PDB file of C-alpha atoms in Angstrom:
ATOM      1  CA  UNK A   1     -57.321   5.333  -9.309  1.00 82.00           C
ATOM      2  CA  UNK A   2     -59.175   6.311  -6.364  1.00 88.00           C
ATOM      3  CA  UNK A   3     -58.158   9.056  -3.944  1.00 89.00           C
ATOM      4  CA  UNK A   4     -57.599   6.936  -0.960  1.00 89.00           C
ATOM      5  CA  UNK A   5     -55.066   5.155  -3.762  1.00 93.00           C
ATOM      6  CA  UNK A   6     -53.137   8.045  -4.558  1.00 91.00           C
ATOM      7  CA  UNK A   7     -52.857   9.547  -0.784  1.00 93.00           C
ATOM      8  CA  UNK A   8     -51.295   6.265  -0.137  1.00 95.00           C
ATOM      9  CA  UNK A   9     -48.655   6.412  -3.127  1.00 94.00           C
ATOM     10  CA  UNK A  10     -48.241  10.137  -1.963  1.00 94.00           C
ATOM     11  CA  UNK A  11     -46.985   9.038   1.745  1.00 95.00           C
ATOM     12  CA  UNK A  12     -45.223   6.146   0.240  1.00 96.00           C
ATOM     13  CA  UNK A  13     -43.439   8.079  -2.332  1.00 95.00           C
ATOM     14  CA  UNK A  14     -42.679  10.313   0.547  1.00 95.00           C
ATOM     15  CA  UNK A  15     -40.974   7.602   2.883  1.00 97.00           C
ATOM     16  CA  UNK A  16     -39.228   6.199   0.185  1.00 97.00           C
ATOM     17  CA  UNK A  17     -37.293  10.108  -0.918  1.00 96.00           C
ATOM     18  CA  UNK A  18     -36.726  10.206   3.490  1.00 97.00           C
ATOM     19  CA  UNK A  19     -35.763   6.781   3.857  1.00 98.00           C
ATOM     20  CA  UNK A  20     -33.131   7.511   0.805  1.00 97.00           C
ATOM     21  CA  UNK A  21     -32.487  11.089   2.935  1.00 98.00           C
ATOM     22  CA  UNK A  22     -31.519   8.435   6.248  1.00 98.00           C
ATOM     23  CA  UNK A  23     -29.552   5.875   3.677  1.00 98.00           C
ATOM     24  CA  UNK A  24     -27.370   9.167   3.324  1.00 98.00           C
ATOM     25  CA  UNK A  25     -26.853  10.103   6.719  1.00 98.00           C
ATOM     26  CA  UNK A  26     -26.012   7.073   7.873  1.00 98.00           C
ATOM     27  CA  UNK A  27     -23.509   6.159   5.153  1.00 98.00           C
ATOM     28  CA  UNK A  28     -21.524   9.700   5.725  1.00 98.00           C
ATOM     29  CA  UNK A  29     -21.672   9.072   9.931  1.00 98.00           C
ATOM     30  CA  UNK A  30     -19.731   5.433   9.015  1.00 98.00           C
ATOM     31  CA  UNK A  31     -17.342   7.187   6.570  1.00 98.00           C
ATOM     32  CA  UNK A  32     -17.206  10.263   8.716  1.00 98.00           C
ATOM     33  CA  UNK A  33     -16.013   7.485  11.735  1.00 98.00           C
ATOM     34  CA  UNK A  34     -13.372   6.055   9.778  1.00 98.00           C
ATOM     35  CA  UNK A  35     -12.123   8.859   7.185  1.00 98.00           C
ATOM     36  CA  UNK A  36     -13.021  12.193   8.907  1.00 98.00           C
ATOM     37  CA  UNK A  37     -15.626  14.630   8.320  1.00 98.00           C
ATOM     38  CA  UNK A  38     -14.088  16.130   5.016  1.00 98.00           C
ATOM     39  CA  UNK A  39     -12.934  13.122   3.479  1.00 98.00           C
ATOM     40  CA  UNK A  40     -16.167  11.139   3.808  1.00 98.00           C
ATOM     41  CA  UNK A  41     -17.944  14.247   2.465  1.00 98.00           C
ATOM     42  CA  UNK A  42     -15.802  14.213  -0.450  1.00 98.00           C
ATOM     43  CA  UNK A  43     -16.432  10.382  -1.387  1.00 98.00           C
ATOM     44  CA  UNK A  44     -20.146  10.384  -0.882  1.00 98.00           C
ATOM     45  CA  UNK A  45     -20.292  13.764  -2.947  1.00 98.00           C
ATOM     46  CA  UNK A  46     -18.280  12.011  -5.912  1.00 98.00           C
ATOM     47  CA  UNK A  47     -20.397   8.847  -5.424  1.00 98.00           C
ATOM     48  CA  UNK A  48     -23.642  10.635  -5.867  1.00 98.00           C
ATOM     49  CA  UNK A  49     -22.319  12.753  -8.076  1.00 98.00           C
ATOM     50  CA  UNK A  50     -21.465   9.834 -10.241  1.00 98.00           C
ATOM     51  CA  UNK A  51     -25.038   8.848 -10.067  1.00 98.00           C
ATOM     52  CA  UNK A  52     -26.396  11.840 -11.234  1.00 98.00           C
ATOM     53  CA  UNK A  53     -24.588  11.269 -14.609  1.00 98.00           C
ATOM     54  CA  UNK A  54     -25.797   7.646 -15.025  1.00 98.00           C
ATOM     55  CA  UNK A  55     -29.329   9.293 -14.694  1.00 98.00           C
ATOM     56  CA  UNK A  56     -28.552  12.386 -17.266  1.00 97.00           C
ATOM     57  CA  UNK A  57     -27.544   9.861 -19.804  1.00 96.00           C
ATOM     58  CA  UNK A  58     -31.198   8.630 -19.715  1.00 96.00           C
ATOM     59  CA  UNK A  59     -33.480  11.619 -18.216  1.00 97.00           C
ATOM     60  CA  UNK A  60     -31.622  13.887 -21.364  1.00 97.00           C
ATOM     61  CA  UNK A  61     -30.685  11.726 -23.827  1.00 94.00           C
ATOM     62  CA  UNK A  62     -33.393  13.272 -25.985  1.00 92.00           C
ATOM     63  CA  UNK A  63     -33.019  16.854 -24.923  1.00 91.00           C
ATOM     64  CA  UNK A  64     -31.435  19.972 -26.775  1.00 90.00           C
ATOM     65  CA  UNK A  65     -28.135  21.007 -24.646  1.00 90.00           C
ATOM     66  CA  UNK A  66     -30.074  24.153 -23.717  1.00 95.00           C
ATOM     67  CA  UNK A  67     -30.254  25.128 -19.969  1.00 97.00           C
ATOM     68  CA  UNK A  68     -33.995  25.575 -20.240  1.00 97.00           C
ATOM     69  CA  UNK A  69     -34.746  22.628 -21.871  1.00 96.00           C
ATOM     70  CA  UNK A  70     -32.883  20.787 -19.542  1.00 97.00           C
ATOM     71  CA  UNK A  71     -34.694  22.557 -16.716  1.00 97.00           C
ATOM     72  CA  UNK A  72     -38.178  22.158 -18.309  1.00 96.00           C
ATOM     73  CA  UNK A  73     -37.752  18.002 -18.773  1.00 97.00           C
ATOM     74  CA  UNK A  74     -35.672  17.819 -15.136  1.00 97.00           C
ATOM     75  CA  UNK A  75     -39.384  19.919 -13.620  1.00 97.00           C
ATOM     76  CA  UNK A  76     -41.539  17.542 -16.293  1.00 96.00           C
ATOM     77  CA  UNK A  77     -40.592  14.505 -14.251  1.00 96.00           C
ATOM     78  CA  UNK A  78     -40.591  16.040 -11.003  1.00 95.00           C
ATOM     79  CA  UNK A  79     -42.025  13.462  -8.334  1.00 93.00           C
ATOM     80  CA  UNK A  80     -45.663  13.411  -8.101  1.00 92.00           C
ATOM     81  CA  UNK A  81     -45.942  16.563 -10.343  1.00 91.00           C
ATOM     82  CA  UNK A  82     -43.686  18.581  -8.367  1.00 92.00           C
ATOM     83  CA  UNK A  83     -45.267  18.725  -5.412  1.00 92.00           C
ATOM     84  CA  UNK A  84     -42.510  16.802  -3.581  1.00 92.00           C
ATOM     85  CA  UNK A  85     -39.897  19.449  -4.515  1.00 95.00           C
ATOM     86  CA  UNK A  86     -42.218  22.520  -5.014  1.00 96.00           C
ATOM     87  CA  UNK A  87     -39.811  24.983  -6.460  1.00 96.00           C
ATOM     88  CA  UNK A  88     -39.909  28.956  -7.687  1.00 97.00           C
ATOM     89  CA  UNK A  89     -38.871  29.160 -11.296  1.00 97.00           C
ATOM     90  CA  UNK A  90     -37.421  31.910 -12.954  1.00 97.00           C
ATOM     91  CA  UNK A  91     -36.010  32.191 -16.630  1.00 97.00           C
ATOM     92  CA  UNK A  92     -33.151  34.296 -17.981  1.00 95.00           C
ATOM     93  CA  UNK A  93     -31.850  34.906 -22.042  1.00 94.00           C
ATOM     94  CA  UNK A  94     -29.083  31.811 -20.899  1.00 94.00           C
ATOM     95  CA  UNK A  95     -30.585  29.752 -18.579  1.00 97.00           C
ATOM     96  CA  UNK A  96     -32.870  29.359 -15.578  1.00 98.00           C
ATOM     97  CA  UNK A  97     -33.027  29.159 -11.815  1.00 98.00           C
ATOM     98  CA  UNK A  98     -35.405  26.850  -9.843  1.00 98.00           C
ATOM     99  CA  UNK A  99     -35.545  27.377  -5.768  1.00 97.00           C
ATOM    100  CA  UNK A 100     -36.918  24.282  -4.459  1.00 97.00           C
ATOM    101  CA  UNK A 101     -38.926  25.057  -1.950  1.00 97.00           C
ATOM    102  CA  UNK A 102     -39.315  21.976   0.252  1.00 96.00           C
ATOM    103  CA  UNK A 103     -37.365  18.761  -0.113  1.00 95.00           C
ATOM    104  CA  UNK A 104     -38.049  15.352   2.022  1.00 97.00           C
ATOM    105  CA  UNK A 105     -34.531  14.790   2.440  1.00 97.00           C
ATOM    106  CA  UNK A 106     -33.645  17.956   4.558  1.00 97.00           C
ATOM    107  CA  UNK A 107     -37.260  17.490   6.323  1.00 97.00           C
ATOM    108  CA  UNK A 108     -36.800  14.001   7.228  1.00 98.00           C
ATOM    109  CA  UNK A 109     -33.294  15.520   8.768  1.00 98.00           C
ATOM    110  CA  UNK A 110     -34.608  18.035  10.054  1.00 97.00           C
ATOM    111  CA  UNK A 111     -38.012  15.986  12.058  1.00 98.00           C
ATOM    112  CA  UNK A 112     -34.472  13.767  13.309  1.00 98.00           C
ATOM    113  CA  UNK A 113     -33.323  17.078  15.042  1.00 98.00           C
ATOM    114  CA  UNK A 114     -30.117  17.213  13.130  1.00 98.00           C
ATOM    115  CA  UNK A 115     -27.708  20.359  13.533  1.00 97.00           C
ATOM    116  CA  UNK A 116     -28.356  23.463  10.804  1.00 97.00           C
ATOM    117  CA  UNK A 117     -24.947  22.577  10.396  1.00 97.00           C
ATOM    118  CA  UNK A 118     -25.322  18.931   9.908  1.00 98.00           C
ATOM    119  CA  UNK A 119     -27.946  19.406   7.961  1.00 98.00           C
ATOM    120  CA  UNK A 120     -26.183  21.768   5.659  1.00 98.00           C
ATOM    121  CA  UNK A 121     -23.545  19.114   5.439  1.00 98.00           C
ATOM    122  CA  UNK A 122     -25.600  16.695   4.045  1.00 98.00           C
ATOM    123  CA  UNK A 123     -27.409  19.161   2.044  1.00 98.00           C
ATOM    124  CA  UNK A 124     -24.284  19.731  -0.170  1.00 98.00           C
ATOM    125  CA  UNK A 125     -23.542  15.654  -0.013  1.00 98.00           C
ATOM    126  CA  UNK A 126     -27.280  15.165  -1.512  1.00 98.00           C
ATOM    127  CA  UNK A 127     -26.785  18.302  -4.172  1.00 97.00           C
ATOM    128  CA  UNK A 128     -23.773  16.516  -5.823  1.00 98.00           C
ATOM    129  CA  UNK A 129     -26.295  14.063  -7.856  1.00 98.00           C
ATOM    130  CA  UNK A 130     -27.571  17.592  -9.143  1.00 98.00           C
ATOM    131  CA  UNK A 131     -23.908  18.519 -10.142  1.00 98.00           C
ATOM    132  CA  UNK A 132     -23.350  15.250 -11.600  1.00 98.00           C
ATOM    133  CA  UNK A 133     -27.022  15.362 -13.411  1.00 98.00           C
ATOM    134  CA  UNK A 134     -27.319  18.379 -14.836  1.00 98.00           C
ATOM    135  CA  UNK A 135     -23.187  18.956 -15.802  1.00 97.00           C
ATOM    136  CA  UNK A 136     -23.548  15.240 -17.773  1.00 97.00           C
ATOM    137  CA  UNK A 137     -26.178  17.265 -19.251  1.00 97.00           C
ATOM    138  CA  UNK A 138     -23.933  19.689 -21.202  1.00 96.00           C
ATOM    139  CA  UNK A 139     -25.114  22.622 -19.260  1.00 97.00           C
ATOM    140  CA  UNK A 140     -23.406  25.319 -16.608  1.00 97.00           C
ATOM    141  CA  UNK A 141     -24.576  23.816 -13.224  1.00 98.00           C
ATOM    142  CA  UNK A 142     -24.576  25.940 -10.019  1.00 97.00           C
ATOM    143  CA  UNK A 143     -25.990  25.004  -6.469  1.00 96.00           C
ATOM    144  CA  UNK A 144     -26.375  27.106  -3.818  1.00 96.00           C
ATOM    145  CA  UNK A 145     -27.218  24.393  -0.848  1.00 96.00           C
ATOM    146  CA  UNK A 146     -29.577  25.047   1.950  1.00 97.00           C
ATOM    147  CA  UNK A 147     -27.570  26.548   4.976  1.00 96.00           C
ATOM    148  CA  UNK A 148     -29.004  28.036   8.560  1.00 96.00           C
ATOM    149  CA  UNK A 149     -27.685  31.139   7.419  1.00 95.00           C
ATOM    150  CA  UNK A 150     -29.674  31.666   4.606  1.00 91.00           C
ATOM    151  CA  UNK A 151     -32.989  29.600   5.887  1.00 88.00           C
ATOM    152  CA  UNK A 152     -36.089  28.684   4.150  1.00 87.00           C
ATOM    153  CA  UNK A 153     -36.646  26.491   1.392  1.00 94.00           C
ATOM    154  CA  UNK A 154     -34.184  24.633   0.212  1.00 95.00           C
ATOM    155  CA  UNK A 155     -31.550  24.733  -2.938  1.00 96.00           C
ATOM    156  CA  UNK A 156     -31.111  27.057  -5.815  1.00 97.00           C
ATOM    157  CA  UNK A 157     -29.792  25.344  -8.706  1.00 98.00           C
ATOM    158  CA  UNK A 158     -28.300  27.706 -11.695  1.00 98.00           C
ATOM    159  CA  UNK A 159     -28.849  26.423 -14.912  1.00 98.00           C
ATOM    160  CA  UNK A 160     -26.941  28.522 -17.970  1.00 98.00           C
ATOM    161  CA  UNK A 161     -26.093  27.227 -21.798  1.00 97.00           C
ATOM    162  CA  UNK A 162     -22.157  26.964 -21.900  1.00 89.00           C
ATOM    163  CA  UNK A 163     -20.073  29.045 -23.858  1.00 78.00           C
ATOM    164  CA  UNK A 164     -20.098  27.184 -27.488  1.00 74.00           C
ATOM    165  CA  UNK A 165     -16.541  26.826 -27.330  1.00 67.00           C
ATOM    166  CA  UNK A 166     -16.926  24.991 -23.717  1.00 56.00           C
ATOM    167  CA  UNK A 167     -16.647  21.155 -23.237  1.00 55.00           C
TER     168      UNK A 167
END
């Protein structure tokens, strides 16, 4: 493959992670109409959630329940080698922490001019499939969401082994 080739799979790759990003935003604004801000949050978090677990049962069906093995094989099929969710990794005894630097979802909201607020919103609403990934996973899952209060980057997601007596 050529270099010309893979630029081109690069920006499409790209488009498709913000057209998903727009597919989002546009499904909470018609729920949001009808149900209310909360309520539509809540049913497009569970509905992506769900997702995420239909995807663990694949993505980690040959995994140990380990938080950094599950954090290793999530970063080992990280689009386009990681460079579309560039992320700072750091490992503990129980677990590991990845702070994604850049995602195309919140940059494709935020070239829309979207709210910090908004944004944020539907920062949380794409983080359930993590929730619903890595927690189908058998590990402790913890996301700290992009908000304009903290800035920069993007999530943190918390990885930790549960207790051995935990479901």
């Amino acid at each position: 493959m050529n270099d010309r080739t893979i630029d081109t799979l690069r920006r499409e790759l790209e488009e498709a992670f913000r057209a998903r990003a727009h597919l989002y935003r546009t499904i909470y604004d018609e729920l949001a109409a009808d149900l209310g801000a909360e309520r539509a949050e809540r049913l497009l978090s569970r509905a992506i959630e769900k997702r995420g677990a239909e995807v663990a049962a694949t993505l980690f069906k040959d995994t140990s329940r380990n938080a950094k093995a599950i954090g290793a094989k999530f970063l080992s099929v990280s689009p386009d080698g990681g460079r579309m969710y560039p992320c700072q990794v750091e490992t503990r005894a129980s677990g590991v922490t990845m702070r994604v630097d850049r995602c195309p979802l919140k940059d494709a909201w935020a070239d829309a001019g979207l709210s910090g607020e908004r944004m944020a919103r539907l920062c949380r609403i794409a983080g359930a499939f993590d929730k619903g990934l890595f927690e189908a996973a058998g590990v402790q899952f913890g996301n700290e969401p992009w908000t304009p209060v903290r800035g920069g980057g993007c999530c943190w997601i918390h990885l930790d082994d549960r207790a051995p007596d935990a479901n």
